[in-house]
Amino acid sequence: MRKVGIISFVGIVGTGLLLRYTIVPDEEKMLKSLSPETRAIYERNKVQRREQHDKIMEQIIESAKSDKPIWKKMSENKGVNIKNEKQADTAPTPQNTPIFTAPLPTAAAVSSETADALATQNPALLSMLQGRLGSLIGAPSGYIDSLPKAVRERVDGLRCLQQQHTDIDKKLHLEIFELEKKYSELYAPLYARRTEIVQGAAEPTDAEKEEGAKIAEAEKEDAEVESGITEVPEDGEDAEEATGIPEFWLTALRNHPQLAELITDRDEGAIKFLRDIRLVYLSDKPGFKLEFEFAENPYFSNSVLSKTYVYEQSDVAGDLEFGSAQGTEIDWKPENDLSVTVETKKQRHKTSNRTRVVKKTVPAETFFSFFATVEEPESDDDSELADETRDRIELDYELAEEFKEKIVPCAIDWFTGKALAYEGLDEEEYDDGFMDDYYDDEDDDDEDDDEDDDDVDDLSRSAKDAAEPPQCKNQ
């Protein structure tokens, strides 16, 4: 029995070794698969890569062990010259051919330019260096501990002063926030008046119209300002029936490059019912709420969609930073749910060859994803999904700041297009996929569902594709 076990073990090991040598290519086989030019470059640089690695690691270890300040120790080291200055021959050899685009000036911290070169030409070495250097970040160099006791006590005194400075900074930022709240009360009557005019509840006074006309005339003389408004004749049936300023907020949001990326053609129908966007400061904690008021519409039953942002105060600089956000659950009406699309497909069975019609609901790109609550991943979660979620949260905070600082205070300038000039914005500066992080999770789910289908042929296009595909465009 023991012999049988030994024979089985040997057989397994032998099979593994056989697969190892037959399936996994060794260096020689790998080189044979390369083109002659690539193989020659590899051979020339092989020795140089090893030498470069050894030199960098020697200086990193030497610097970590030194009692001198890191900057001082590094300034004493000579840069790693990956070219052999004694070699006069200009022909490419392992001694005179650099493996990076430029020599490393020091082995202290890998600079951004060198890191880019490493990532491009030797990603394995870059990864290893980042791991080694990561363990040194924040670690004491030993320099402070080597100072005389009297000097160390003076350093501690400066630390105390710096903490007092930070405490004052915290009070400063809190007072600035309270000042914002105070002035928001002064702005409130202007915003209320704006809402009345936009919704048609009131007309501007003669004085308001006269002063506004002067401003418009001055803007026309400014070549950099291009109004997004097209003048139409005053007489006519449409002029008589128009109430307030139709599609005011839709036009303003469409003129903002980042928001234009989010708004699809399907969203426009719902956003036309947007009556007002309000900024409300929180009374019990640092933070604010964005309120989107909608008229009764066929898309959802909510009259107000809101999103609340709470600040946290930094212990380092004392400034207020975004800490958390809470959105609104939208009560969609089934027939007009913009957050999903229904795809109808024909699925064929592999063995019986019979077909069946399958309807599948899939997430859809929509501006109203802004109102979703996105949970922050755990700090130690370094998965790809966690990184994508953090990117989405960061974009969400950026949009919140845009609404708070620009859209709400200067809505008329975004409606006319004037804001594009003084904000220095140009739609060409934004890539087509600028806001893709808002939709990455939805796209991934859709791809997973498609992989589960067997021999699927489209029976008809989805409700999303049946209409014109959503396009993000500026006015």
CSV table of C-alpha atoms in Angstrom, one decimal, residues 18-410:
chain,number,residue,atom,x,y,z
A,18,LEU,CA,6.1,17.4,-17.4
A,19,LEU,CA,3.4,20.1,-17.7
A,20,ARG,CA,5.8,22.7,-16.3
A,21,TYR,CA,8.3,22.1,-19.0
A,22,THR,CA,5.9,21.5,-21.9
A,23,ILE,CA,3.4,24.3,-21.1
A,24,VAL,CA,5.3,27.1,-19.4
A,25,PRO,CA,7.9,28.5,-21.8
A,26,ASP,CA,11.4,29.0,-20.4
A,27,GLU,CA,13.5,32.0,-21.2
A,28,GLU,CA,15.0,30.4,-24.3
A,29,LYS,CA,11.7,29.5,-25.8
A,30,MET,CA,10.4,32.9,-25.0
A,31,LEU,CA,13.3,34.6,-26.8
A,32,LYS,CA,12.8,32.3,-29.8
A,33,SER,CA,9.3,33.6,-30.1
A,34,LEU,CA,10.4,37.2,-30.3
A,35,SER,CA,11.5,39.0,-33.4
A,36,PRO,CA,15.3,39.3,-34.0
A,37,GLU,CA,15.2,43.0,-33.2
A,38,THR,CA,13.3,42.6,-29.9
A,39,ARG,CA,15.5,39.7,-28.9
A,40,ALA,CA,18.6,41.8,-29.5
A,41,ILE,CA,17.3,44.6,-27.4
A,42,TYR,CA,16.5,42.2,-24.6
A,43,GLU,CA,19.9,40.7,-24.6
A,44,ARG,CA,21.6,44.1,-24.6
A,45,ASN,CA,19.6,45.3,-21.6
A,46,LYS,CA,19.6,42.2,-19.5
A,47,VAL,CA,22.9,42.8,-17.7
A,48,GLN,CA,22.1,46.5,-17.4
A,49,ARG,CA,18.8,45.9,-15.7
A,50,ARG,CA,20.4,43.8,-13.1
A,51,GLU,CA,23.1,46.4,-12.4
A,52,GLN,CA,20.6,49.2,-12.2
A,53,HIS,CA,18.5,47.2,-9.7
A,54,ASP,CA,21.4,46.5,-7.5
A,55,LYS,CA,22.6,50.1,-7.4
A,56,ILE,CA,19.1,51.4,-6.5
A,57,MET,CA,18.6,48.9,-3.8
A,58,GLU,CA,22.0,49.6,-2.3
A,59,GLN,CA,21.3,53.3,-2.0
A,60,ILE,CA,17.8,52.8,-0.6
A,61,ILE,CA,19.0,50.5,2.1
A,62,GLU,CA,22.0,52.8,2.9
A,63,SER,CA,19.7,55.8,3.2
A,64,ALA,CA,17.2,54.0,5.5
A,65,LYS,CA,20.0,53.0,7.9
A,66,SER,CA,21.6,56.5,8.0
A,67,ASP,CA,21.2,58.8,11.0
A,68,LYS,CA,21.4,61.8,8.7
A,69,PRO,CA,18.3,63.5,7.2
A,70,ILE,CA,17.2,61.6,4.1
A,71,TRP,CA,17.6,64.7,1.8
A,72,LYS,CA,21.2,65.2,3.1
A,73,LYS,CA,22.1,61.6,2.7
A,74,MET,CA,20.8,61.5,-0.8
A,75,SER,CA,22.6,64.7,-1.8
A,76,GLU,CA,25.8,63.0,-0.9
A,77,ASN,CA,25.1,60.1,-3.2
A,78,LYS,CA,25.9,60.3,-6.8
A,79,GLY,CA,23.1,59.8,-9.3
A,80,VAL,CA,22.8,56.3,-10.7
A,81,ASN,CA,24.4,56.8,-14.1
A,82,ILE,CA,23.2,54.0,-16.2
A,83,LYS,CA,25.5,54.9,-19.1
A,84,ASN,CA,29.1,53.8,-19.0
A,85,GLU,CA,31.1,57.0,-19.6
A,86,LYS,CA,34.3,55.0,-20.4
A,87,GLN,CA,32.7,53.3,-23.3
A,88,ALA,CA,33.6,55.3,-26.4
A,89,ASP,CA,31.9,53.1,-28.9
A,90,THR,CA,28.5,54.5,-30.0
A,91,ALA,CA,27.2,51.1,-31.0
A,92,PRO,CA,24.4,49.8,-28.7
A,93,THR,CA,25.9,47.5,-26.0
A,94,PRO,CA,24.8,46.4,-22.5
A,95,GLN,CA,27.2,49.0,-21.2
A,96,ASN,CA,26.1,52.1,-23.1
A,97,THR,CA,22.4,51.4,-23.7
A,98,PRO,CA,20.1,53.0,-21.1
A,99,ILE,CA,17.1,51.0,-19.9
A,100,PHE,CA,15.3,54.2,-19.0
A,101,THR,CA,14.8,57.3,-20.9
A,102,ALA,CA,16.9,59.4,-18.5
A,103,PRO,CA,19.3,58.6,-15.7
A,104,LEU,CA,18.0,58.7,-12.2
A,105,PRO,CA,19.3,61.8,-10.4
A,106,THR,CA,19.2,60.2,-7.0
A,107,ALA,CA,18.1,57.0,-5.4
A,108,ALA,CA,16.1,58.8,-2.7
A,109,ALA,CA,12.5,58.8,-3.7
A,110,VAL,CA,11.6,57.8,-7.3
A,111,SER,CA,10.6,60.9,-9.1
A,112,SER,CA,7.4,61.2,-11.1
A,113,GLU,CA,9.3,61.3,-14.4
A,114,THR,CA,11.4,58.3,-13.5
A,115,ALA,CA,8.4,56.4,-12.2
A,116,ASP,CA,6.7,57.0,-15.6
A,117,ALA,CA,9.8,55.6,-17.4
A,118,LEU,CA,9.9,52.6,-15.0
A,119,ALA,CA,6.2,51.9,-15.5
A,120,THR,CA,6.7,51.9,-19.3
A,121,GLN,CA,9.9,50.0,-19.6
A,122,ASN,CA,10.3,47.9,-16.5
A,123,PRO,CA,6.9,47.6,-14.6
A,124,ALA,CA,8.2,44.7,-12.5
A,125,LEU,CA,11.1,46.7,-11.1
A,126,LEU,CA,8.8,49.7,-10.4
A,127,SER,CA,6.4,47.4,-8.5
A,128,MET,CA,9.2,46.0,-6.3
A,129,LEU,CA,10.6,49.5,-5.6
A,130,GLN,CA,7.2,50.8,-4.6
A,131,GLY,CA,6.8,47.9,-2.1
A,132,ARG,CA,10.3,48.5,-0.6
A,133,LEU,CA,9.8,52.3,-0.5
A,134,GLY,CA,6.3,52.0,0.9
A,135,SER,CA,7.7,50.4,4.1
A,136,LEU,CA,10.0,53.4,4.6
A,137,ILE,CA,7.4,56.1,4.2
A,138,GLY,CA,6.7,57.8,7.5
A,139,ALA,CA,9.4,55.9,9.3
A,140,PRO,CA,11.9,58.0,11.3
A,141,SER,CA,15.3,58.4,9.6
A,142,GLY,CA,17.0,58.5,13.0
A,143,TYR,CA,18.2,62.0,12.5
A,144,ILE,CA,15.8,63.6,15.1
A,145,ASP,CA,16.8,61.0,17.7
A,146,SER,CA,20.5,61.6,17.1
A,147,LEU,CA,20.1,65.3,18.0
A,148,PRO,CA,21.3,66.5,21.5
A,149,LYS,CA,18.6,66.5,24.1
A,150,ALA,CA,18.3,70.2,24.3
A,151,VAL,CA,17.8,70.5,20.5
A,152,ARG,CA,15.1,67.7,20.7
A,153,GLU,CA,13.3,69.6,23.3
A,154,ARG,CA,13.2,72.7,21.1
A,155,VAL,CA,11.8,70.6,18.3
A,156,ASP,CA,9.1,69.4,20.6
A,157,GLY,CA,8.3,73.0,21.5
A,158,LEU,CA,7.8,73.8,17.8
A,159,ARG,CA,5.5,70.8,17.5
A,160,CYS,CA,3.4,72.3,20.2
A,161,LEU,CA,3.3,75.7,18.4
A,162,GLN,CA,2.3,74.0,15.2
A,163,GLN,CA,-0.6,72.2,17.0
A,164,GLN,CA,-1.8,75.6,18.3
A,165,HIS,CA,-1.6,76.9,14.8
A,166,THR,CA,-3.8,74.0,13.6
A,167,ASP,CA,-6.4,74.7,16.3
A,168,ILE,CA,-6.7,78.3,15.2
A,169,ASP,CA,-7.1,77.1,11.6
A,170,LYS,CA,-9.9,74.9,12.6
A,171,LYS,CA,-11.7,77.9,14.2
A,172,LEU,CA,-11.0,79.9,11.0
A,173,HIS,CA,-12.6,77.4,8.7
A,174,LEU,CA,-15.6,77.0,11.0
A,175,GLU,CA,-16.1,80.8,11.1
A,176,ILE,CA,-15.8,81.0,7.3
A,177,PHE,CA,-18.6,78.3,7.0
A,178,GLU,CA,-20.8,80.3,9.4
A,179,LEU,CA,-20.2,83.4,7.3
A,180,GLU,CA,-21.4,81.5,4.2
A,181,LYS,CA,-24.5,80.6,6.1
A,182,LYS,CA,-25.0,84.2,7.1
A,183,TYR,CA,-24.7,85.5,3.6
A,184,SER,CA,-27.0,82.7,2.2
A,185,GLU,CA,-29.8,84.4,4.1
A,186,LEU,CA,-29.0,87.6,2.2
A,187,TYR,CA,-29.1,85.8,-1.1
A,188,ALA,CA,-32.4,84.1,-0.3
A,189,PRO,CA,-34.7,86.9,-1.4
A,190,LEU,CA,-32.9,87.1,-4.8
A,191,TYR,CA,-33.2,83.4,-5.3
A,192,ALA,CA,-36.9,83.5,-4.4
A,193,ARG,CA,-37.4,86.4,-6.9
A,194,ARG,CA,-35.6,84.4,-9.5
A,195,THR,CA,-37.8,81.4,-9.0
A,196,GLU,CA,-41.0,83.5,-9.3
A,197,ILE,CA,-39.9,84.9,-12.7
A,198,VAL,CA,-38.7,81.5,-14.0
A,199,GLN,CA,-41.9,79.8,-13.0
A,200,GLY,CA,-44.1,82.6,-14.3
A,201,ALA,CA,-45.5,83.5,-10.9
A,202,ALA,CA,-44.3,87.1,-11.4
A,203,GLU,CA,-42.9,89.4,-14.0
A,204,PRO,CA,-39.7,91.5,-13.7
A,205,THR,CA,-40.3,95.1,-12.8
A,206,ASP,CA,-39.5,97.9,-15.4
A,207,ALA,CA,-36.4,98.8,-13.5
A,208,GLU,CA,-35.2,95.1,-13.5
A,209,LYS,CA,-35.8,94.8,-17.2
A,210,GLU,CA,-34.1,98.1,-18.0
A,211,GLU,CA,-31.0,97.2,-15.9
A,212,GLY,CA,-30.9,93.7,-17.4
A,213,ALA,CA,-31.1,95.1,-21.0
A,214,LYS,CA,-28.0,97.2,-20.3
A,215,ILE,CA,-26.1,94.2,-19.0
A,216,ALA,CA,-27.1,92.2,-22.1
A,217,GLU,CA,-26.0,95.0,-24.4
A,218,ALA,CA,-22.6,95.1,-22.7
A,219,GLU,CA,-22.2,91.4,-23.1
A,220,LYS,CA,-22.9,91.6,-26.8
A,221,GLU,CA,-20.0,94.0,-27.1
A,222,ASP,CA,-17.7,91.4,-25.5
A,223,ALA,CA,-16.5,89.1,-28.2
A,224,GLU,CA,-15.7,86.3,-25.7
A,225,VAL,CA,-19.2,85.9,-24.5
A,226,GLU,CA,-21.5,84.0,-26.8
A,227,SER,CA,-25.1,83.8,-25.7
A,228,GLY,CA,-26.9,80.5,-25.9
A,229,ILE,CA,-30.2,82.3,-26.5
A,230,THR,CA,-31.7,82.7,-30.0
A,231,GLU,CA,-33.9,85.7,-30.4
A,232,VAL,CA,-37.4,85.1,-31.8
A,233,PRO,CA,-40.1,87.5,-32.9
A,234,GLU,CA,-42.3,88.7,-30.0
A,235,ASP,CA,-45.6,88.2,-31.8
A,236,GLY,CA,-47.0,84.8,-32.4
A,237,GLU,CA,-49.0,82.1,-30.6
A,238,ASP,CA,-46.0,80.7,-28.8
A,239,ALA,CA,-45.1,84.0,-27.3
A,240,GLU,CA,-48.6,84.4,-25.9
A,241,GLU,CA,-48.7,80.9,-24.4
A,242,ALA,CA,-45.2,80.9,-22.9
A,243,THR,CA,-45.1,81.1,-19.1
A,244,GLY,CA,-42.1,82.2,-17.2
A,245,ILE,CA,-38.8,80.9,-18.9
A,246,PRO,CA,-39.5,77.5,-20.4
A,247,GLU,CA,-36.8,74.8,-19.8
A,248,PHE,CA,-34.7,77.3,-17.8
A,249,TRP,CA,-32.9,74.7,-15.6
A,250,LEU,CA,-32.6,72.1,-18.4
A,251,THR,CA,-30.8,74.7,-20.6
A,252,ALA,CA,-28.6,75.8,-17.7
A,253,LEU,CA,-27.5,72.3,-16.8
A,254,ARG,CA,-27.0,71.3,-20.5
A,255,ASN,CA,-24.6,74.3,-20.8
A,256,HIS,CA,-22.4,72.9,-18.0
A,257,PRO,CA,-19.8,70.5,-19.6
A,258,GLN,CA,-19.7,68.0,-16.7
A,259,LEU,CA,-23.5,67.9,-16.3
A,260,ALA,CA,-24.0,67.6,-20.0
A,261,GLU,CA,-22.1,64.4,-19.9
A,262,LEU,CA,-24.6,63.0,-17.4
A,263,ILE,CA,-27.8,64.1,-19.0
A,264,THR,CA,-29.1,61.7,-21.7
A,265,ASP,CA,-31.8,62.4,-24.2
A,266,ARG,CA,-34.2,60.3,-22.2
A,267,ASP,CA,-33.5,62.5,-19.1
A,268,GLU,CA,-34.5,65.7,-20.8
A,269,GLY,CA,-38.2,64.9,-20.6
A,270,ALA,CA,-38.0,64.6,-16.8
A,271,ILE,CA,-35.7,67.6,-16.3
A,272,LYS,CA,-38.1,69.8,-18.2
A,273,PHE,CA,-40.3,69.5,-15.1
A,274,LEU,CA,-37.5,70.9,-12.8
A,275,ARG,CA,-38.9,74.1,-11.2
A,276,ASP,CA,-36.0,75.1,-8.9
A,277,ILE,CA,-32.6,74.1,-7.4
A,278,ARG,CA,-32.0,75.2,-3.8
A,279,LEU,CA,-29.0,75.3,-1.5
A,280,VAL,CA,-29.8,74.8,2.1
A,281,TYR,CA,-27.1,74.9,4.8
A,282,LEU,CA,-27.4,72.3,7.7
A,283,SER,CA,-28.1,73.9,11.1
A,284,ASP,CA,-26.8,71.1,13.4
A,285,LYS,CA,-23.5,70.3,11.7
A,286,PRO,CA,-21.2,71.6,8.9
A,287,GLY,CA,-22.7,70.7,5.6
A,288,PHE,CA,-25.4,71.5,3.1
A,289,LYS,CA,-28.4,70.0,1.2
A,290,LEU,CA,-29.2,70.4,-2.5
A,291,GLU,CA,-32.9,70.3,-3.2
A,292,PHE,CA,-34.3,69.8,-6.7
A,293,GLU,CA,-38.0,70.7,-6.8
A,294,PHE,CA,-40.1,69.2,-9.6
A,295,ALA,CA,-43.6,69.8,-10.9
A,296,GLU,CA,-46.0,66.9,-11.1
A,297,ASN,CA,-44.7,64.6,-13.9
A,298,PRO,CA,-45.1,61.2,-15.5
A,299,TYR,CA,-41.7,59.9,-14.4
A,300,PHE,CA,-41.7,59.8,-10.6
A,301,SER,CA,-43.9,60.8,-7.7
A,302,ASN,CA,-41.3,62.7,-5.6
A,303,SER,CA,-41.9,66.4,-5.6
A,304,VAL,CA,-38.4,67.1,-4.2
A,305,LEU,CA,-35.2,65.1,-4.9
A,306,SER,CA,-32.4,66.0,-2.5
A,307,LYS,CA,-28.9,65.1,-1.6
A,308,THR,CA,-27.2,66.0,1.7
A,309,TYR,CA,-23.5,66.4,2.2
A,310,VAL,CA,-21.8,66.5,5.6
A,311,TYR,CA,-18.3,68.0,6.1
A,312,GLU,CA,-15.5,66.6,8.3
A,313,GLN,CA,-12.8,68.8,9.7
A,314,SER,CA,-9.2,67.8,8.9
A,315,ASP,CA,-6.9,67.2,11.9
A,316,VAL,CA,-3.9,68.3,9.8
A,317,ALA,CA,-4.9,71.6,8.2
A,318,GLY,CA,-8.3,72.3,9.9
A,319,ASP,CA,-10.1,72.7,6.6
A,320,LEU,CA,-13.6,71.3,5.9
A,321,GLU,CA,-13.6,68.2,3.7
A,322,PHE,CA,-16.5,66.1,2.3
A,323,GLY,CA,-17.2,63.3,4.8
A,324,SER,CA,-20.4,61.6,3.6
A,325,ALA,CA,-23.4,62.0,1.3
A,326,GLN,CA,-27.0,60.8,1.6
A,327,GLY,CA,-29.3,60.8,-1.5
A,328,THR,CA,-33.0,60.3,-2.2
A,329,GLU,CA,-34.7,57.1,-3.2
A,330,ILE,CA,-36.6,57.9,-6.3
A,331,ASP,CA,-40.2,56.6,-6.5
A,332,TRP,CA,-40.2,55.8,-10.3
A,333,LYS,CA,-43.4,55.2,-12.1
A,334,PRO,CA,-43.1,51.8,-13.8
A,335,GLU,CA,-43.8,52.9,-17.3
A,336,ASN,CA,-41.2,55.7,-17.2
A,337,ASP,CA,-38.3,54.4,-15.0
A,338,LEU,CA,-35.3,56.2,-16.5
A,339,SER,CA,-32.9,54.1,-14.3
A,340,VAL,CA,-33.5,50.9,-16.3
A,341,THR,CA,-34.2,49.7,-19.7
A,342,VAL,CA,-36.0,46.5,-20.8
A,343,GLU,CA,-34.4,44.3,-23.3
A,344,THR,CA,-36.3,41.7,-25.2
A,345,LYS,CA,-34.3,38.8,-26.5
A,346,LYS,CA,-34.8,35.4,-28.1
A,347,GLN,CA,-33.0,32.6,-26.3
A,348,ARG,CA,-32.3,29.3,-28.1
A,349,HIS,CA,-31.8,26.1,-26.1
A,350,LYS,CA,-28.6,24.3,-26.9
A,351,THR,CA,-30.0,20.7,-27.2
A,352,SER,CA,-33.7,21.1,-28.1
A,353,ASN,CA,-33.1,24.1,-30.4
A,354,ARG,CA,-36.4,25.5,-29.0
A,355,THR,CA,-36.6,29.3,-28.6
A,356,ARG,CA,-38.2,31.4,-25.9
A,357,VAL,CA,-38.7,35.2,-25.5
A,358,VAL,CA,-36.9,36.6,-22.5
A,359,LYS,CA,-37.3,40.2,-21.1
A,360,LYS,CA,-34.5,41.5,-19.0
A,361,THR,CA,-34.2,44.7,-17.0
A,362,VAL,CA,-30.8,46.3,-17.1
A,363,PRO,CA,-29.4,49.5,-15.5
A,364,ALA,CA,-29.4,52.6,-17.7
A,365,GLU,CA,-27.2,55.7,-17.8
A,366,THR,CA,-29.1,58.6,-16.4
A,367,PHE,CA,-28.5,62.0,-14.7
A,368,PHE,CA,-30.7,60.8,-11.8
A,369,SER,CA,-27.9,58.4,-10.7
A,370,PHE,CA,-26.6,61.6,-9.0
A,371,PHE,CA,-29.3,61.1,-6.2
A,372,ALA,CA,-28.1,57.6,-5.3
A,373,THR,CA,-26.3,57.0,-2.0
A,374,VAL,CA,-22.9,55.4,-2.6
A,375,GLU,CA,-21.3,53.7,0.4
A,376,GLU,CA,-17.6,54.3,1.0
A,377,PRO,CA,-15.5,51.1,0.7
A,378,GLU,CA,-13.5,49.9,3.6
A,379,SER,CA,-10.1,51.6,3.9
A,380,ASP,CA,-8.2,48.4,3.5
A,381,ASP,CA,-10.2,47.3,0.4
A,382,ASP,CA,-7.9,47.7,-2.6
A,383,SER,CA,-10.0,45.8,-5.1
A,384,GLU,CA,-10.8,47.2,-8.5
A,385,LEU,CA,-14.5,47.7,-7.6
A,386,ALA,CA,-13.5,49.6,-4.5
A,387,ASP,CA,-11.2,51.9,-6.5
A,388,GLU,CA,-14.0,52.5,-9.0
A,389,THR,CA,-16.4,53.3,-6.1
A,390,ARG,CA,-14.0,55.8,-4.6
A,391,ASP,CA,-13.6,57.5,-8.0
A,392,ARG,CA,-17.4,57.8,-8.3
A,393,ILE,CA,-17.7,59.3,-4.8
A,394,GLU,CA,-15.0,61.8,-5.7
A,395,LEU,CA,-16.8,62.8,-8.9
A,396,ASP,CA,-20.0,63.1,-6.9
A,397,TYR,CA,-18.3,65.5,-4.5
A,398,GLU,CA,-17.0,67.6,-7.4
A,399,LEU,CA,-20.5,67.8,-8.9
A,400,ALA,CA,-21.9,68.8,-5.5
A,401,GLU,CA,-19.4,71.6,-5.3
A,402,GLU,CA,-20.3,72.7,-8.8
A,403,PHE,CA,-24.0,73.0,-7.8
A,404,LYS,CA,-23.1,74.8,-4.6
A,405,GLU,CA,-20.6,77.3,-5.9
A,406,LYS,CA,-21.6,77.8,-9.5
A,407,ILE,CA,-24.9,76.5,-10.7
A,408,VAL,CA,-27.2,77.7,-7.9
A,409,PRO,CA,-25.6,81.2,-7.5
A,410,CYS,CA,-25.2,81.9,-11.2
